[in-house]
């Protein structure tokens, strides 16, 4: 429900800077991790209350049908008590065996599904670790670029710039002590805005947020909406960084930035928690967004911020119960 609400809000804010869409994804992660205790009559979940009622009705019907079958078995056992001890014992054994078989089948299916879920989660985590180790091995020959190290950021955030001849594109590696890796012999003018882009990632702790998003994707891999949310979250993250950089550039330099983005595009989407590559993601959409970007008016920015706050608030609260919670009938 929250993912759908954020996607709708993102569509309405498509003309606004992507930082607003990027902020909205935070509530998705919060709701996937925590069961917030807040409840109110005004909630995004109220839009799906009809669907919830329909689902509850179906569950009640199924539970009632199952209870009717069990009651029929009980009546059969009671009737057989008058036909003799041997017949009663045989009927009772048959009913117990049928119930045991049903429970065993359900437990087997749930066990298989649980094992499948756990295997896929393990594969995700293994791939993430493999991707990180591979990047570490790839840059083991890197050397620090002392002449272009952003000293101001290094003092504040332990950021350093390293050059490596084995990488095709700049990227950020690490969370606590983040490093920016760039290819050797990168033009000085190109270095300026590429480093600004990567430093923006580090200031906003994007490596940490992407790692958390990847772990949530690993846990909820069976839900297609989570894959969609992960894809658009990464896109909004990269676009918002692009906008933060070009906001300080003139139009001509903005074209050079787009040209570098196209040239350094990796040509593939890295879905692991690392790295944050400069050319990662949907390059075509990012360049199109840069060429069409313009600074919004103040009142539009305030309206967009208010809309984001409203969406987050509506998604953060649970629907208040209209009365006492209905008691679900026991399956047996």
mmCIF file of C-alpha atoms in Angstrom:
data_model
loop_
_atom_site.group_PDB
_atom_site.id
_atom_site.type_symbol
_atom_site.label_atom_id
_atom_site.label_comp_id
_atom_site.label_asym_id
_atom_site.label_seq_id
_atom_site.Cartn_x
_atom_site.Cartn_y
_atom_site.Cartn_z
ATOM 1 C CA UNK A 1 0.000 0.000 0.000
ATOM 2 C CA UNK A 2 2.769 2.455 0.910
ATOM 3 C CA UNK A 3 4.757 1.672 -2.245
ATOM 4 C CA UNK A 4 1.717 2.342 -4.430
ATOM 5 C CA UNK A 5 1.048 5.610 -2.594
ATOM 6 C CA UNK A 6 4.654 6.748 -3.080
ATOM 7 C CA UNK A 7 4.588 5.825 -6.759
ATOM 8 C CA UNK A 8 1.433 7.911 -7.235
ATOM 9 C CA UNK A 9 2.952 10.850 -5.347
ATOM 10 C CA UNK A 10 6.139 10.503 -7.381
ATOM 11 C CA UNK A 11 4.113 10.702 -10.585
ATOM 12 C CA UNK A 12 2.424 13.907 -9.411
ATOM 13 C CA UNK A 13 5.822 15.393 -8.519
ATOM 14 C CA UNK A 14 7.509 14.331 -11.760
ATOM 15 C CA UNK A 15 8.146 17.965 -12.796
ATOM 16 C CA UNK A 16 9.775 18.812 -9.482
ATOM 17 C CA UNK A 17 13.387 18.165 -8.408
ATOM 18 C CA UNK A 18 13.990 14.507 -7.706
ATOM 19 C CA UNK A 19 15.113 15.172 -4.134
ATOM 20 C CA UNK A 20 11.436 15.218 -3.138
ATOM 21 C CA UNK A 21 10.780 11.818 -4.724
ATOM 22 C CA UNK A 22 13.938 10.451 -3.110
ATOM 23 C CA UNK A 23 12.786 11.549 0.339
ATOM 24 C CA UNK A 24 9.451 9.760 -0.123
ATOM 25 C CA UNK A 25 11.158 6.367 -0.364
ATOM 26 C CA UNK A 26 12.265 6.692 3.258
ATOM 27 C CA UNK A 27 8.746 5.948 4.514
ATOM 28 C CA UNK A 28 8.688 2.744 2.448
ATOM 29 C CA UNK A 29 11.830 1.501 4.167
ATOM 30 C CA UNK A 30 10.517 2.523 7.590
ATOM 31 C CA UNK A 31 7.221 0.659 7.091
ATOM 32 C CA UNK A 32 9.067 -2.436 5.828
ATOM 33 C CA UNK A 33 11.219 -2.547 8.972
ATOM 34 C CA UNK A 34 9.009 -1.202 11.766
ATOM 35 C CA UNK A 35 5.375 -1.717 12.744
ATOM 36 C CA UNK A 36 4.583 1.845 13.778
ATOM 37 C CA UNK A 37 2.131 2.130 16.717
ATOM 38 C CA UNK A 38 0.323 5.252 15.470
ATOM 39 C CA UNK A 39 -3.307 5.006 14.355
ATOM 40 C CA UNK A 40 -5.768 7.593 13.075
ATOM 41 C CA UNK A 41 -8.906 7.842 10.989
ATOM 42 C CA UNK A 42 -6.900 9.624 8.275
ATOM 43 C CA UNK A 43 -4.535 7.059 6.763
ATOM 44 C CA UNK A 44 -3.559 5.901 3.295
ATOM 45 C CA UNK A 45 -4.633 2.399 4.337
ATOM 46 C CA UNK A 46 -8.253 3.567 4.480
ATOM 47 C CA UNK A 47 -8.233 3.611 0.675
ATOM 48 C CA UNK A 48 -7.816 -0.167 0.740
ATOM 49 C CA UNK A 49 -10.265 -0.850 3.558
ATOM 50 C CA UNK A 50 -12.836 -2.329 1.121
ATOM 51 C CA UNK A 51 -10.269 -4.794 -0.161
ATOM 52 C CA UNK A 52 -9.316 -5.668 3.409
ATOM 53 C CA UNK A 53 -12.954 -6.342 4.310
ATOM 54 C CA UNK A 54 -13.380 -8.556 1.248
ATOM 55 C CA UNK A 55 -10.267 -10.538 2.177
ATOM 56 C CA UNK A 56 -11.487 -10.898 5.762
ATOM 57 C CA UNK A 57 -14.851 -12.181 4.514
ATOM 58 C CA UNK A 58 -13.193 -14.796 2.325
ATOM 59 C CA UNK A 59 -10.984 -15.929 5.205
ATOM 60 C CA UNK A 60 -14.032 -16.194 7.476
ATOM 61 C CA UNK A 61 -15.895 -18.288 4.874
ATOM 62 C CA UNK A 62 -12.926 -20.617 4.436
ATOM 63 C CA UNK A 63 -12.489 -20.958 8.191
ATOM 64 C CA UNK A 64 -16.229 -21.605 8.580
ATOM 65 C CA UNK A 65 -16.125 -24.292 5.907
ATOM 66 C CA UNK A 66 -13.182 -25.941 7.634
ATOM 67 C CA UNK A 67 -14.976 -25.758 10.982
ATOM 68 C CA UNK A 68 -18.091 -27.325 9.419
ATOM 69 C CA UNK A 69 -16.027 -30.254 8.184
ATOM 70 C CA UNK A 70 -14.519 -30.731 11.613
ATOM 71 C CA UNK A 71 -17.954 -30.517 13.230
ATOM 72 C CA UNK A 72 -19.184 -33.162 10.796
ATOM 73 C CA UNK A 73 -16.315 -35.414 11.792
ATOM 74 C CA UNK A 74 -17.148 -34.848 15.455
ATOM 75 C CA UNK A 75 -20.824 -35.693 14.869
ATOM 76 C CA UNK A 76 -19.742 -38.819 13.076
ATOM 77 C CA UNK A 77 -17.647 -39.815 16.043
ATOM 78 C CA UNK A 78 -20.540 -39.172 18.429
ATOM 79 C CA UNK A 79 -22.885 -41.295 16.349
ATOM 80 C CA UNK A 80 -20.482 -44.165 16.185
ATOM 81 C CA UNK A 81 -20.369 -44.297 19.973
ATOM 82 C CA UNK A 82 -23.744 -46.088 19.864
ATOM 83 C CA UNK A 83 -22.652 -48.754 17.360
ATOM 84 C CA UNK A 84 -20.011 -50.383 19.420
ATOM 85 C CA UNK A 85 -16.553 -49.720 20.760
ATOM 86 C CA UNK A 86 -14.722 -51.282 17.812
ATOM 87 C CA UNK A 87 -16.593 -49.277 15.155
ATOM 88 C CA UNK A 88 -16.223 -46.066 17.178
ATOM 89 C CA UNK A 89 -12.493 -46.590 17.535
ATOM 90 C CA UNK A 90 -12.110 -47.217 13.782
ATOM 91 C CA UNK A 91 -14.094 -44.108 12.836
ATOM 92 C CA UNK A 92 -12.225 -41.987 15.358
ATOM 93 C CA UNK A 93 -8.885 -43.226 14.002
ATOM 94 C CA UNK A 94 -9.953 -42.407 10.439
ATOM 95 C CA UNK A 95 -10.955 -38.855 11.373
ATOM 96 C CA UNK A 96 -7.737 -38.258 13.284
ATOM 97 C CA UNK A 97 -5.672 -39.583 10.379
ATOM 98 C CA UNK A 98 -7.476 -37.259 7.937
ATOM 99 C CA UNK A 99 -6.864 -34.230 10.155
ATOM 100 C CA UNK A 100 -3.217 -35.214 10.676
ATOM 101 C CA UNK A 101 -2.715 -35.633 6.922
ATOM 102 C CA UNK A 102 -4.154 -32.148 6.254
ATOM 103 C CA UNK A 103 -1.930 -30.542 8.874
ATOM 104 C CA UNK A 104 1.136 -32.430 7.660
ATOM 105 C CA UNK A 105 0.536 -31.359 4.052
ATOM 106 C CA UNK A 106 0.154 -27.696 5.029
ATOM 107 C CA UNK A 107 3.260 -27.795 7.181
ATOM 108 C CA UNK A 108 5.223 -29.445 4.372
ATOM 109 C CA UNK A 109 4.192 -26.800 1.824
ATOM 110 C CA UNK A 110 5.006 -23.968 4.255
ATOM 111 C CA UNK A 111 8.329 -25.600 5.069
ATOM 112 C CA UNK A 112 9.264 -25.852 1.385
ATOM 113 C CA UNK A 113 8.275 -22.228 0.743
ATOM 114 C CA UNK A 114 10.192 -21.080 3.817
ATOM 115 C CA UNK A 115 13.289 -22.972 2.707
ATOM 116 C CA UNK A 116 13.005 -21.481 -0.800
ATOM 117 C CA UNK A 117 12.722 -17.969 0.667
ATOM 118 C CA UNK A 118 15.761 -18.545 2.870
ATOM 119 C CA UNK A 119 17.836 -19.890 -0.051
ATOM 120 C CA UNK A 120 17.090 -16.841 -2.210
ATOM 121 C CA UNK A 121 17.893 -14.475 0.686
ATOM 122 C CA UNK A 122 21.223 -16.274 1.129
ATOM 123 C CA UNK A 123 21.921 -15.913 -2.603
ATOM 124 C CA UNK A 124 21.252 -12.161 -2.407
ATOM 125 C CA UNK A 125 23.583 -11.727 0.564
ATOM 126 C CA UNK A 126 26.246 -13.877 -1.103
ATOM 127 C CA UNK A 127 26.030 -11.795 -4.259
ATOM 128 C CA UNK A 128 26.336 -8.577 -2.261
ATOM 129 C CA UNK A 129 29.436 -9.844 -0.447
ATOM 130 C CA UNK A 130 30.910 -11.094 -3.740
ATOM 131 C CA UNK A 131 30.305 -7.721 -5.396
ATOM 132 C CA UNK A 132 31.985 -5.864 -2.532
ATOM 133 C CA UNK A 133 35.006 -8.188 -2.431
ATOM 134 C CA UNK A 134 35.341 -8.005 -6.214
ATOM 135 C CA UNK A 135 35.404 -4.202 -6.079
ATOM 136 C CA UNK A 136 38.011 -4.300 -3.317
ATOM 137 C CA UNK A 137 40.212 -6.584 -5.392
ATOM 138 C CA UNK A 138 39.671 -4.420 -8.450
ATOM 139 C CA UNK A 139 41.026 -1.298 -6.746
ATOM 140 C CA UNK A 140 43.814 -2.924 -4.725
ATOM 141 C CA UNK A 141 46.384 -1.254 -7.021
ATOM 142 C CA UNK A 142 44.818 2.219 -6.663
ATOM 143 C CA UNK A 143 46.943 5.130 -5.483
ATOM 144 C CA UNK A 144 45.767 8.243 -3.682
ATOM 145 C CA UNK A 145 45.364 11.293 -5.897
ATOM 146 C CA UNK A 146 46.950 13.858 -3.617
ATOM 147 C CA UNK A 147 46.666 16.751 -6.057
ATOM 148 C CA UNK A 148 42.861 16.512 -6.314
ATOM 149 C CA UNK A 149 41.894 15.266 -2.847
ATOM 150 C CA UNK A 150 38.982 17.398 -1.559
ATOM 151 C CA UNK A 151 40.727 18.494 1.650
ATOM 152 C CA UNK A 152 37.670 20.188 3.106
ATOM 153 C CA UNK A 153 35.599 17.037 2.847
ATOM 154 C CA UNK A 154 38.482 14.821 3.903
ATOM 155 C CA UNK A 155 38.725 16.591 7.235
ATOM 156 C CA UNK A 156 35.008 16.387 7.866
ATOM 157 C CA UNK A 157 33.941 13.049 6.393
ATOM 158 C CA UNK A 158 37.175 11.059 5.967
ATOM 159 C CA UNK A 159 36.772 11.235 2.189
ATOM 160 C CA UNK A 160 39.744 10.623 -0.077
ATOM 161 C CA UNK A 161 40.144 10.322 -3.833
ATOM 162 C CA UNK A 162 42.026 7.408 -5.367
ATOM 163 C CA UNK A 163 43.072 6.746 -8.960
ATOM 164 C CA UNK A 164 43.004 3.297 -10.519
ATOM 165 C CA UNK A 165 43.737 2.088 -14.048
ATOM 166 C CA UNK A 166 41.434 -0.938 -13.791
ATOM 167 C CA UNK A 167 38.075 0.811 -13.459
ATOM 168 C CA UNK A 168 35.995 2.274 -16.324
ATOM 169 C CA UNK A 169 33.965 4.725 -14.239
ATOM 170 C CA UNK A 170 34.222 6.683 -10.966
ATOM 171 C CA UNK A 171 32.422 5.263 -7.948
ATOM 172 C CA UNK A 172 32.166 5.401 -4.158
ATOM 173 C CA UNK A 173 33.235 2.437 -2.062
ATOM 174 C CA UNK A 174 32.827 2.097 1.682
ATOM 175 C CA UNK A 175 30.361 3.430 4.253
ATOM 176 C CA UNK A 176 32.319 4.483 7.353
ATOM 177 C CA UNK A 177 35.494 5.543 5.537
ATOM 178 C CA UNK A 178 34.186 6.182 2.056
ATOM 179 C CA UNK A 179 36.611 6.509 -0.814
ATOM 180 C CA UNK A 180 36.085 7.939 -4.265
ATOM 181 C CA UNK A 181 37.792 5.971 -7.030
ATOM 182 C CA UNK A 182 38.354 7.534 -10.449
ATOM 183 C CA UNK A 183 40.114 6.256 -13.593
ATOM 184 C CA UNK A 184 43.642 7.417 -14.340
ATOM 185 C CA UNK A 185 44.198 10.404 -16.629
ATOM 186 C CA UNK A 186 40.735 11.836 -16.206
ATOM 187 C CA UNK A 187 40.572 15.439 -17.516
ATOM 188 C CA UNK A 188 40.794 18.048 -14.768
ATOM 189 C CA UNK A 189 37.594 19.812 -15.813
ATOM 190 C CA UNK A 190 35.704 16.532 -15.790
ATOM 191 C CA UNK A 191 37.057 15.668 -12.364
ATOM 192 C CA UNK A 192 35.431 18.716 -10.761
ATOM 193 C CA UNK A 193 31.781 17.837 -11.283
ATOM 194 C CA UNK A 194 32.284 14.087 -11.054
ATOM 195 C CA UNK A 195 33.876 14.484 -7.631
ATOM 196 C CA UNK A 196 31.062 16.864 -6.674
ATOM 197 C CA UNK A 197 28.550 14.147 -7.639
ATOM 198 C CA UNK A 198 30.289 11.453 -5.591
ATOM 199 C CA UNK A 199 30.787 13.773 -2.611
ATOM 200 C CA UNK A 200 27.059 14.489 -2.675
ATOM 201 C CA UNK A 201 26.446 10.735 -2.320
ATOM 202 C CA UNK A 202 28.780 10.591 0.664
ATOM 203 C CA UNK A 203 27.313 13.643 2.426
ATOM 204 C CA UNK A 204 23.832 12.173 2.190
ATOM 205 C CA UNK A 205 25.005 8.685 3.324
ATOM 206 C CA UNK A 206 23.681 7.198 0.081
ATOM 207 C CA UNK A 207 25.979 4.129 0.294
ATOM 208 C CA UNK A 208 24.323 3.231 3.606
ATOM 209 C CA UNK A 209 20.773 3.833 2.356
ATOM 210 C CA UNK A 210 21.375 1.785 -0.783
ATOM 211 C CA UNK A 211 22.818 -1.065 1.265
ATOM 212 C CA UNK A 212 19.720 -1.053 3.502
ATOM 213 C CA UNK A 213 17.478 -0.966 0.417
ATOM 214 C CA UNK A 214 19.360 -3.926 -1.059
ATOM 215 C CA UNK A 215 18.948 -5.952 2.144
ATOM 216 C CA UNK A 216 15.214 -5.179 2.190
ATOM 217 C CA UNK A 217 15.019 -6.298 -1.438
ATOM 218 C CA UNK A 218 16.734 -9.532 -0.408
ATOM 219 C CA UNK A 219 14.133 -10.143 2.321
ATOM 220 C CA UNK A 220 11.110 -9.174 0.186
ATOM 221 C CA UNK A 221 12.401 -10.627 -3.115
ATOM 222 C CA UNK A 222 9.067 -12.370 -3.759
ATOM 223 C CA UNK A 223 7.166 -9.057 -3.948
ATOM 224 C CA UNK A 224 7.334 -7.414 -7.432
ATOM 225 C CA UNK A 225 6.410 -4.022 -5.967
ATOM 226 C CA UNK A 226 9.604 -4.066 -3.879
ATOM 227 C CA UNK A 227 11.672 -4.543 -7.060
ATOM 228 C CA UNK A 228 9.887 -1.575 -8.633
ATOM 229 C CA UNK A 229 10.486 0.515 -5.513
ATOM 230 C CA UNK A 230 14.196 -0.370 -5.473
ATOM 231 C CA UNK A 231 14.612 0.560 -9.143
ATOM 232 C CA UNK A 232 12.943 3.960 -8.792
ATOM 233 C CA UNK A 233 14.666 4.692 -5.485
ATOM 234 C CA UNK A 234 18.079 4.227 -7.119
ATOM 235 C CA UNK A 235 17.013 6.349 -10.083
ATOM 236 C CA UNK A 236 15.769 9.169 -7.850
ATOM 237 C CA UNK A 237 18.954 8.967 -5.783
ATOM 238 C CA UNK A 238 21.178 9.406 -8.840
ATOM 239 C CA UNK A 239 19.011 12.096 -10.430
ATOM 240 C CA UNK A 240 18.860 14.124 -7.228
ATOM 241 C CA UNK A 241 22.674 14.029 -7.026
ATOM 242 C CA UNK A 242 22.908 15.140 -10.660
ATOM 243 C CA UNK A 243 20.572 18.048 -9.948
ATOM 244 C CA UNK A 244 22.537 19.080 -6.854
ATOM 245 C CA UNK A 245 25.676 19.335 -9.014
ATOM 246 C CA UNK A 246 24.252 21.059 -12.101
ATOM 247 C CA UNK A 247 22.471 23.563 -9.876
ATOM 248 C CA UNK A 248 25.867 25.238 -9.489
ATOM 249 C CA UNK A 249 26.881 24.943 -13.143
ATOM 250 C CA UNK A 250 26.097 27.027 -16.193
ATOM 251 C CA UNK A 251 24.324 25.613 -19.213
ATOM 252 C CA UNK A 252 27.506 24.899 -21.162
ATOM 253 C CA UNK A 253 29.095 22.987 -18.301
ATOM 254 C CA UNK A 254 25.834 21.120 -17.826
ATOM 255 C CA UNK A 255 26.187 19.782 -21.367
ATOM 256 C CA UNK A 256 29.741 18.652 -20.587
ATOM 257 C CA UNK A 257 28.421 16.908 -17.475
ATOM 258 C CA UNK A 258 25.822 15.052 -19.543
ATOM 259 C CA UNK A 259 28.488 14.098 -22.079
ATOM 260 C CA UNK A 260 30.666 12.650 -19.317
ATOM 261 C CA UNK A 261 27.692 10.775 -17.896
ATOM 262 C CA UNK A 262 27.082 9.166 -21.272
ATOM 263 C CA UNK A 263 30.742 8.355 -21.845
ATOM 264 C CA UNK A 264 31.299 6.840 -18.413
ATOM 265 C CA UNK A 265 28.032 4.892 -18.287
ATOM 266 C CA UNK A 266 28.720 1.362 -17.150
ATOM 267 C CA UNK A 267 26.048 -0.085 -19.396
ATOM 268 C CA UNK A 268 24.634 -2.230 -16.595
ATOM 269 C CA UNK A 269 22.661 -1.748 -13.418
ATOM 270 C CA UNK A 270 24.490 -2.735 -10.252
ATOM 271 C CA UNK A 271 21.862 -3.922 -7.767
ATOM 272 C CA UNK A 272 24.261 -4.761 -4.955
ATOM 273 C CA UNK A 273 24.762 -2.482 -1.976
ATOM 274 C CA UNK A 274 28.050 -1.350 -3.565
ATOM 275 C CA UNK A 275 29.233 0.555 -5.452
ATOM 276 C CA UNK A 276 27.644 3.895 -6.323
ATOM 277 C CA UNK A 277 29.038 4.334 -9.810
ATOM 278 C CA UNK A 278 28.850 7.659 -11.609
ATOM 279 C CA UNK A 279 27.378 6.070 -14.749
ATOM 280 C CA UNK A 280 25.113 3.671 -12.880
ATOM 281 C CA UNK A 281 21.396 3.511 -13.519
ATOM 282 C CA UNK A 282 19.187 4.702 -16.347
ATOM 283 C CA UNK A 283 21.645 6.971 -18.203
ATOM 284 C CA UNK A 284 19.132 8.046 -20.833
ATOM 285 C CA UNK A 285 16.594 9.232 -18.258
ATOM 286 C CA UNK A 286 19.287 10.974 -16.228
ATOM 287 C CA UNK A 287 20.585 12.935 -19.228
ATOM 288 C CA UNK A 288 17.063 13.862 -20.267
ATOM 289 C CA UNK A 289 16.334 15.025 -16.736
ATOM 290 C CA UNK A 290 19.497 17.159 -16.701
ATOM 291 C CA UNK A 291 18.735 18.855 -19.998
ATOM 292 C CA UNK A 292 15.179 19.687 -18.887
ATOM 293 C CA UNK A 293 16.094 20.679 -15.338
ATOM 294 C CA UNK A 294 15.357 24.175 -14.098
ATOM 295 C CA UNK A 295 15.259 25.744 -10.656
ATOM 296 C CA UNK A 296 11.637 25.735 -9.396
ATOM 297 C CA UNK A 297 10.051 28.807 -7.898
ATOM 298 C CA UNK A 298 10.025 29.165 -4.143
ATOM 299 C CA UNK A 299 6.298 28.614 -3.750
ATOM 300 C CA UNK A 300 6.479 25.435 -5.855
ATOM 301 C CA UNK A 301 9.302 24.110 -3.692
ATOM 302 C CA UNK A 302 7.290 24.813 -0.548
ATOM 303 C CA UNK A 303 4.230 23.103 -2.031
ATOM 304 C CA UNK A 304 6.293 20.051 -3.007
ATOM 305 C CA UNK A 305 7.828 19.857 0.471
ATOM 306 C CA UNK A 306 4.365 20.102 2.052
ATOM 307 C CA UNK A 307 3.048 17.377 -0.270
ATOM 308 C CA UNK A 308 5.947 15.081 0.686
ATOM 309 C CA UNK A 309 5.316 15.703 4.385
ATOM 310 C CA UNK A 310 1.619 14.921 3.940
ATOM 311 C CA UNK A 311 2.295 11.670 2.058
ATOM 312 C CA UNK A 312 4.826 10.534 4.661
ATOM 313 C CA UNK A 313 2.407 11.351 7.483
ATOM 314 C CA UNK A 314 -0.495 9.493 5.828
ATOM 315 C CA UNK A 315 1.709 6.446 5.195
ATOM 316 C CA UNK A 316 3.204 6.448 8.676
ATOM 317 C CA UNK A 317 -0.080 5.927 10.536
ATOM 318 C CA UNK A 318 -2.292 2.865 10.685
ATOM 319 C CA UNK A 319 -6.069 3.057 10.176
ATOM 320 C CA UNK A 320 -8.006 3.475 13.407
ATOM 321 C CA UNK A 321 -10.410 0.638 14.184
ATOM 322 C CA UNK A 322 -14.071 1.574 13.907
ATOM 323 C CA UNK A 323 -14.867 -0.734 16.803
ATOM 324 C CA UNK A 324 -13.484 -3.749 18.618
ATOM 325 C CA UNK A 325 -11.357 -5.917 16.394
ATOM 326 C CA UNK A 326 -13.297 -8.910 15.025
ATOM 327 C CA UNK A 327 -12.180 -12.232 16.415
ATOM 328 C CA UNK A 328 -10.989 -14.584 13.689
ATOM 329 C CA UNK A 329 -12.362 -18.094 14.068
ATOM 330 C CA UNK A 330 -9.762 -20.696 14.953
ATOM 331 C CA UNK A 331 -8.930 -23.015 12.015
ATOM 332 C CA UNK A 332 -9.378 -26.016 14.316
#
